[in-house]
Amino acid sequence: MTRTMNDRNVNSPRTLRRALELYGVLFPAAVARYVPLPLRLIVGYGFAEHGFAKLLRGSDNFVGLLHTMGLPFPHFFAWTTILTEIVGGTCILLGAFVPLVSIPMAVVLLVAIFTVHLQYGFSSIKLQEITPSGAHFGQPGYETDLLYLACIAALVIGGSGPVSIDGWLSRYAHRQPDRARRAA
């Protein structure tokens, strides 16, 4: 009688141990500590790019959009959003002050979810039709905003990683007490 996958206990401790050993070989701790780097690169670039796009199209266009949506103080919120996206994105990209800049960035994302994207549902890709001129898509839902929020939360909880200004500041702060003790 031949054994199939269903006949074997895939969840056995031995199978789990082998899977963890393989994971350890593929992703040793020395490599795993760099996991925040791709998160920082995509989130930082994405935020900064959105801010620069609003700025390059003219801030008045974004002010008009916020005014049309009925948001109060559209000039203030337009510039606050643009600066949050550019400065926050740059800080995330560099891994600088991530816990601090994540707060206004999360606020921008939450406002975008509840004022713009929620009405269009979850999916960020809404294929409406394919014509000879190409694919045409509808308004995006809140999926991408949630992904950005999850990445920001992961960076705040897990840290910016070793190749970051936050990592450098942390190492520098830990060396200072040693220097003070040696000098005394």
PDB file of N, CA and C in Angstrom, residues 105-149:
ATOM      1  N   MET A 105       1.769  59.602   9.768  1.00  0.00           N
ATOM      2  CA  MET A 105       1.593  58.798   8.558  1.00  0.00           C
ATOM      3  C   MET A 105       0.375  57.886   8.699  1.00  0.00           C
ATOM      4  N   ALA A 106       0.194  57.278   9.861  1.00  0.00           N
ATOM      5  CA  ALA A 106      -0.975  56.434  10.106  1.00  0.00           C
ATOM      6  C   ALA A 106      -2.255  57.263  10.057  1.00  0.00           C
ATOM      7  N   VAL A 107      -2.203  58.474  10.571  1.00  0.00           N
ATOM      8  CA  VAL A 107      -3.378  59.354  10.519  1.00  0.00           C
ATOM      9  C   VAL A 107      -3.751  59.657   9.071  1.00  0.00           C
ATOM     10  N   VAL A 108      -2.764  59.977   8.227  1.00  0.00           N
ATOM     11  CA  VAL A 108      -3.023  60.240   6.807  1.00  0.00           C
ATOM     12  C   VAL A 108      -3.682  59.017   6.160  1.00  0.00           C
ATOM     13  N   LEU A 109      -3.169  57.828   6.450  1.00  0.00           N
ATOM     14  CA  LEU A 109      -3.737  56.611   5.877  1.00  0.00           C
ATOM     15  C   LEU A 109      -5.166  56.370   6.361  1.00  0.00           C
ATOM     16  N   LEU A 110      -5.409  56.557   7.640  1.00  0.00           N
ATOM     17  CA  LEU A 110      -6.755  56.348   8.177  1.00  0.00           C
ATOM     18  C   LEU A 110      -7.757  57.349   7.599  1.00  0.00           C
ATOM     19  N   VAL A 111      -7.337  58.600   7.462  1.00  0.00           N
ATOM     20  CA  VAL A 111      -8.215  59.596   6.845  1.00  0.00           C
ATOM     21  C   VAL A 111      -8.508  59.199   5.398  1.00  0.00           C
ATOM     22  N   ALA A 112      -7.494  58.743   4.669  1.00  0.00           N
ATOM     23  CA  ALA A 112      -7.701  58.310   3.285  1.00  0.00           C
ATOM     24  C   ALA A 112      -8.671  57.132   3.217  1.00  0.00           C
ATOM     25  N   ILE A 113      -8.534  56.198   4.150  1.00  0.00           N
ATOM     26  CA  ILE A 113      -9.444  55.044   4.165  1.00  0.00           C
ATOM     27  C   ILE A 113     -10.878  55.498   4.358  1.00  0.00           C
ATOM     28  N   PHE A 114     -11.109  56.305   5.391  1.00  0.00           N
ATOM     29  CA  PHE A 114     -12.482  56.640   5.771  1.00  0.00           C
ATOM     30  C   PHE A 114     -13.119  57.738   4.923  1.00  0.00           C
ATOM     31  N   THR A 115     -12.315  58.563   4.260  1.00  0.00           N
ATOM     32  CA  THR A 115     -12.909  59.624   3.449  1.00  0.00           C
ATOM     33  C   THR A 115     -12.944  59.301   1.960  1.00  0.00           C
ATOM     34  N   VAL A 116     -12.061  58.425   1.490  1.00  0.00           N
ATOM     35  CA  VAL A 116     -11.967  58.167   0.055  1.00  0.00           C
ATOM     36  C   VAL A 116     -12.220  56.703  -0.285  1.00  0.00           C
ATOM     37  N   HIS A 117     -11.457  55.788   0.277  1.00  0.00           N
ATOM     38  CA  HIS A 117     -11.393  54.418  -0.223  1.00  0.00           C
ATOM     39  C   HIS A 117     -12.445  53.458   0.316  1.00  0.00           C
ATOM     40  N   LEU A 118     -12.974  53.702   1.492  1.00  0.00           N
ATOM     41  CA  LEU A 118     -13.899  52.750   2.124  1.00  0.00           C
ATOM     42  C   LEU A 118     -15.117  52.474   1.246  1.00  0.00           C
ATOM     43  N   GLN A 119     -15.630  53.495   0.607  1.00  0.00           N
ATOM     44  CA  GLN A 119     -16.832  53.335  -0.225  1.00  0.00           C
ATOM     45  C   GLN A 119     -16.601  52.427  -1.438  1.00  0.00           C
ATOM     46  N   TYR A 120     -15.336  52.206  -1.815  1.00  0.00           N
ATOM     47  CA  TYR A 120     -15.032  51.376  -2.977  1.00  0.00           C
ATOM     48  C   TYR A 120     -14.689  49.936  -2.598  1.00  0.00           C
ATOM     49  N   GLY A 121     -14.819  49.592  -1.335  1.00  0.00           N
ATOM     50  CA  GLY A 121     -14.563  48.225  -0.900  1.00  0.00           C
ATOM     51  C   GLY A 121     -13.092  47.958  -0.626  1.00  0.00           C
ATOM     52  N   PHE A 122     -12.774  46.688  -0.456  1.00  0.00           N
ATOM     53  CA  PHE A 122     -11.429  46.292  -0.037  1.00  0.00           C
ATOM     54  C   PHE A 122     -10.400  46.344  -1.158  1.00  0.00           C
ATOM     55  N   SER A 123     -10.692  45.752  -2.290  1.00  0.00           N
ATOM     56  CA  SER A 123      -9.694  45.524  -3.333  1.00  0.00           C
ATOM     57  C   SER A 123      -9.119  46.813  -3.906  1.00  0.00           C
ATOM     58  N   SER A 124      -7.812  46.799  -4.098  1.00  0.00           N
ATOM     59  CA  SER A 124      -7.159  47.978  -4.675  1.00  0.00           C
ATOM     60  C   SER A 124      -7.156  47.930  -6.200  1.00  0.00           C
ATOM     61  N   ILE A 125      -7.544  46.799  -6.773  1.00  0.00           N
ATOM     62  CA  ILE A 125      -7.578  46.671  -8.230  1.00  0.00           C
ATOM     63  C   ILE A 125      -9.001  46.302  -8.649  1.00  0.00           C
ATOM     64  N   LYS A 126      -9.616  47.187  -9.400  1.00  0.00           N
ATOM     65  CA  LYS A 126     -10.991  46.978  -9.853  1.00  0.00           C
ATOM     66  C   LYS A 126     -11.026  47.028 -11.380  1.00  0.00           C
ATOM     67  N   LEU A 127     -10.788  45.901 -12.012  1.00  0.00           N
ATOM     68  CA  LEU A 127     -10.830  45.847 -13.471  1.00  0.00           C
ATOM     69  C   LEU A 127     -12.264  46.060 -13.936  1.00  0.00           C
ATOM     70  N   GLN A 128     -12.479  47.108 -14.719  1.00  0.00           N
ATOM     71  CA  GLN A 128     -13.817  47.396 -15.231  1.00  0.00           C
ATOM     72  C   GLN A 128     -14.025  46.852 -16.632  1.00  0.00           C
ATOM     73  N   GLU A 129     -13.037  47.053 -17.485  1.00  0.00           N
ATOM     74  CA  GLU A 129     -13.166  46.556 -18.844  1.00  0.00           C
ATOM     75  C   GLU A 129     -11.802  46.511 -19.517  1.00  0.00           C
ATOM     76  N   ILE A 130     -11.747  45.719 -20.580  1.00  0.00           N
ATOM     77  CA  ILE A 130     -10.548  45.672 -21.410  1.00  0.00           C
ATOM     78  C   ILE A 130     -10.979  46.058 -22.813  1.00  0.00           C
ATOM     79  N   THR A 131     -10.367  47.102 -23.312  1.00  0.00           N
ATOM     80  CA  THR A 131     -10.681  47.601 -24.651  1.00  0.00           C
ATOM     81  C   THR A 131      -9.421  47.503 -25.508  1.00  0.00           C
ATOM     82  N   PRO A 132      -9.537  47.784 -26.796  1.00  0.00           N
ATOM     83  CA  PRO A 132      -8.340  47.776 -27.642  1.00  0.00           C
ATOM     84  C   PRO A 132      -7.249  48.742 -27.158  1.00  0.00           C
ATOM     85  N   SER A 133      -7.652  49.773 -26.422  1.00  0.00           N
ATOM     86  CA  SER A 133      -6.655  50.720 -25.916  1.00  0.00           C
ATOM     87  C   SER A 133      -6.051  50.272 -24.586  1.00  0.00           C
ATOM     88  N   GLY A 134      -6.537  49.163 -24.031  1.00  0.00           N
ATOM     89  CA  GLY A 134      -5.957  48.640 -22.794  1.00  0.00           C
ATOM     90  C   GLY A 134      -6.986  48.421 -21.708  1.00  0.00           C
ATOM     91  N   ALA A 135      -6.499  48.056 -20.550  1.00  0.00           N
ATOM     92  CA  ALA A 135      -7.363  47.792 -19.400  1.00  0.00           C
ATOM     93  C   ALA A 135      -7.777  49.104 -18.744  1.00  0.00           C
ATOM     94  N   HIS A 136      -8.994  49.130 -18.232  1.00  0.00           N
ATOM     95  CA  HIS A 136      -9.512  50.300 -17.525  1.00  0.00           C
ATOM     96  C   HIS A 136      -9.939  49.861 -16.127  1.00  0.00           C
ATOM     97  N   PHE A 137      -9.469  50.613 -15.150  1.00  0.00           N
ATOM     98  CA  PHE A 137      -9.700  50.252 -13.764  1.00  0.00           C
ATOM     99  C   PHE A 137     -10.573  51.280 -13.063  1.00  0.00           C
ATOM    100  N   GLY A 138     -11.308  50.827 -12.060  1.00  0.00           N
ATOM    101  CA  GLY A 138     -12.139  51.702 -11.240  1.00  0.00           C
ATOM    102  C   GLY A 138     -11.370  52.239 -10.058  1.00  0.00           C
ATOM    103  N   GLN A 139     -12.082  52.912  -9.191  1.00  0.00           N
ATOM    104  CA  GLN A 139     -11.475  53.514  -8.001  1.00  0.00           C
ATOM    105  C   GLN A 139     -10.937  52.424  -7.071  1.00  0.00           C
ATOM    106  N   PRO A 140      -9.756  52.637  -6.502  1.00  0.00           N
ATOM    107  CA  PRO A 140      -9.185  51.620  -5.599  1.00  0.00           C
ATOM    108  C   PRO A 140      -9.859  51.631  -4.233  1.00  0.00           C
ATOM    109  N   GLY A 141      -9.912  50.460  -3.628  1.00  0.00           N
ATOM    110  CA  GLY A 141     -10.414  50.328  -2.269  1.00  0.00           C
ATOM    111  C   GLY A 141      -9.315  50.599  -1.253  1.00  0.00           C
ATOM    112  N   TYR A 142      -9.526  50.142  -0.039  1.00  0.00           N
ATOM    113  CA  TYR A 142      -8.618  50.469   1.068  1.00  0.00           C
ATOM    114  C   TYR A 142      -7.523  49.436   1.301  1.00  0.00           C
ATOM    115  N   GLU A 143      -7.395  48.460   0.445  1.00  0.00           N
ATOM    116  CA  GLU A 143      -6.404  47.393   0.618  1.00  0.00           C
ATOM    117  C   GLU A 143      -4.978  47.932   0.756  1.00  0.00           C
ATOM    118  N   THR A 144      -4.569  48.804  -0.152  1.00  0.00           N
ATOM    119  CA  THR A 144      -3.197  49.328  -0.132  1.00  0.00           C
ATOM    120  C   THR A 144      -2.935  50.138   1.132  1.00  0.00           C
ATOM    121  N   ASP A 145      -3.931  50.906   1.563  1.00  0.00           N
ATOM    122  CA  ASP A 145      -3.763  51.673   2.801  1.00  0.00           C
ATOM    123  C   ASP A 145      -3.537  50.744   3.987  1.00  0.00           C
ATOM    124  N   LEU A 146      -4.265  49.634   4.033  1.00  0.00           N
ATOM    125  CA  LEU A 146      -4.062  48.661   5.118  1.00  0.00           C
ATOM    126  C   LEU A 146      -2.678  48.026   5.051  1.00  0.00           C
ATOM    127  N   LEU A 147      -2.207  47.755   3.839  1.00  0.00           N
ATOM    128  CA  LEU A 147      -0.862  47.194   3.698  1.00  0.00           C
ATOM    129  C   LEU A 147       0.192  48.180   4.208  1.00  0.00           C
ATOM    130  N   TYR A 148       0.032  49.453   3.848  1.00  0.00           N
ATOM    131  CA  TYR A 148       0.958  50.470   4.367  1.00  0.00           C
ATOM    132  C   TYR A 148       0.896  50.523   5.897  1.00  0.00           C
ATOM    133  N   LEU A 149      -0.311  50.500   6.464  1.00  0.00           N
ATOM    134  CA  LEU A 149      -0.444  50.523   7.928  1.00  0.00           C
ATOM    135  C   LEU A 149       0.236  49.313   8.567  1.00  0.00           C
TER     136      LEU A 149
END
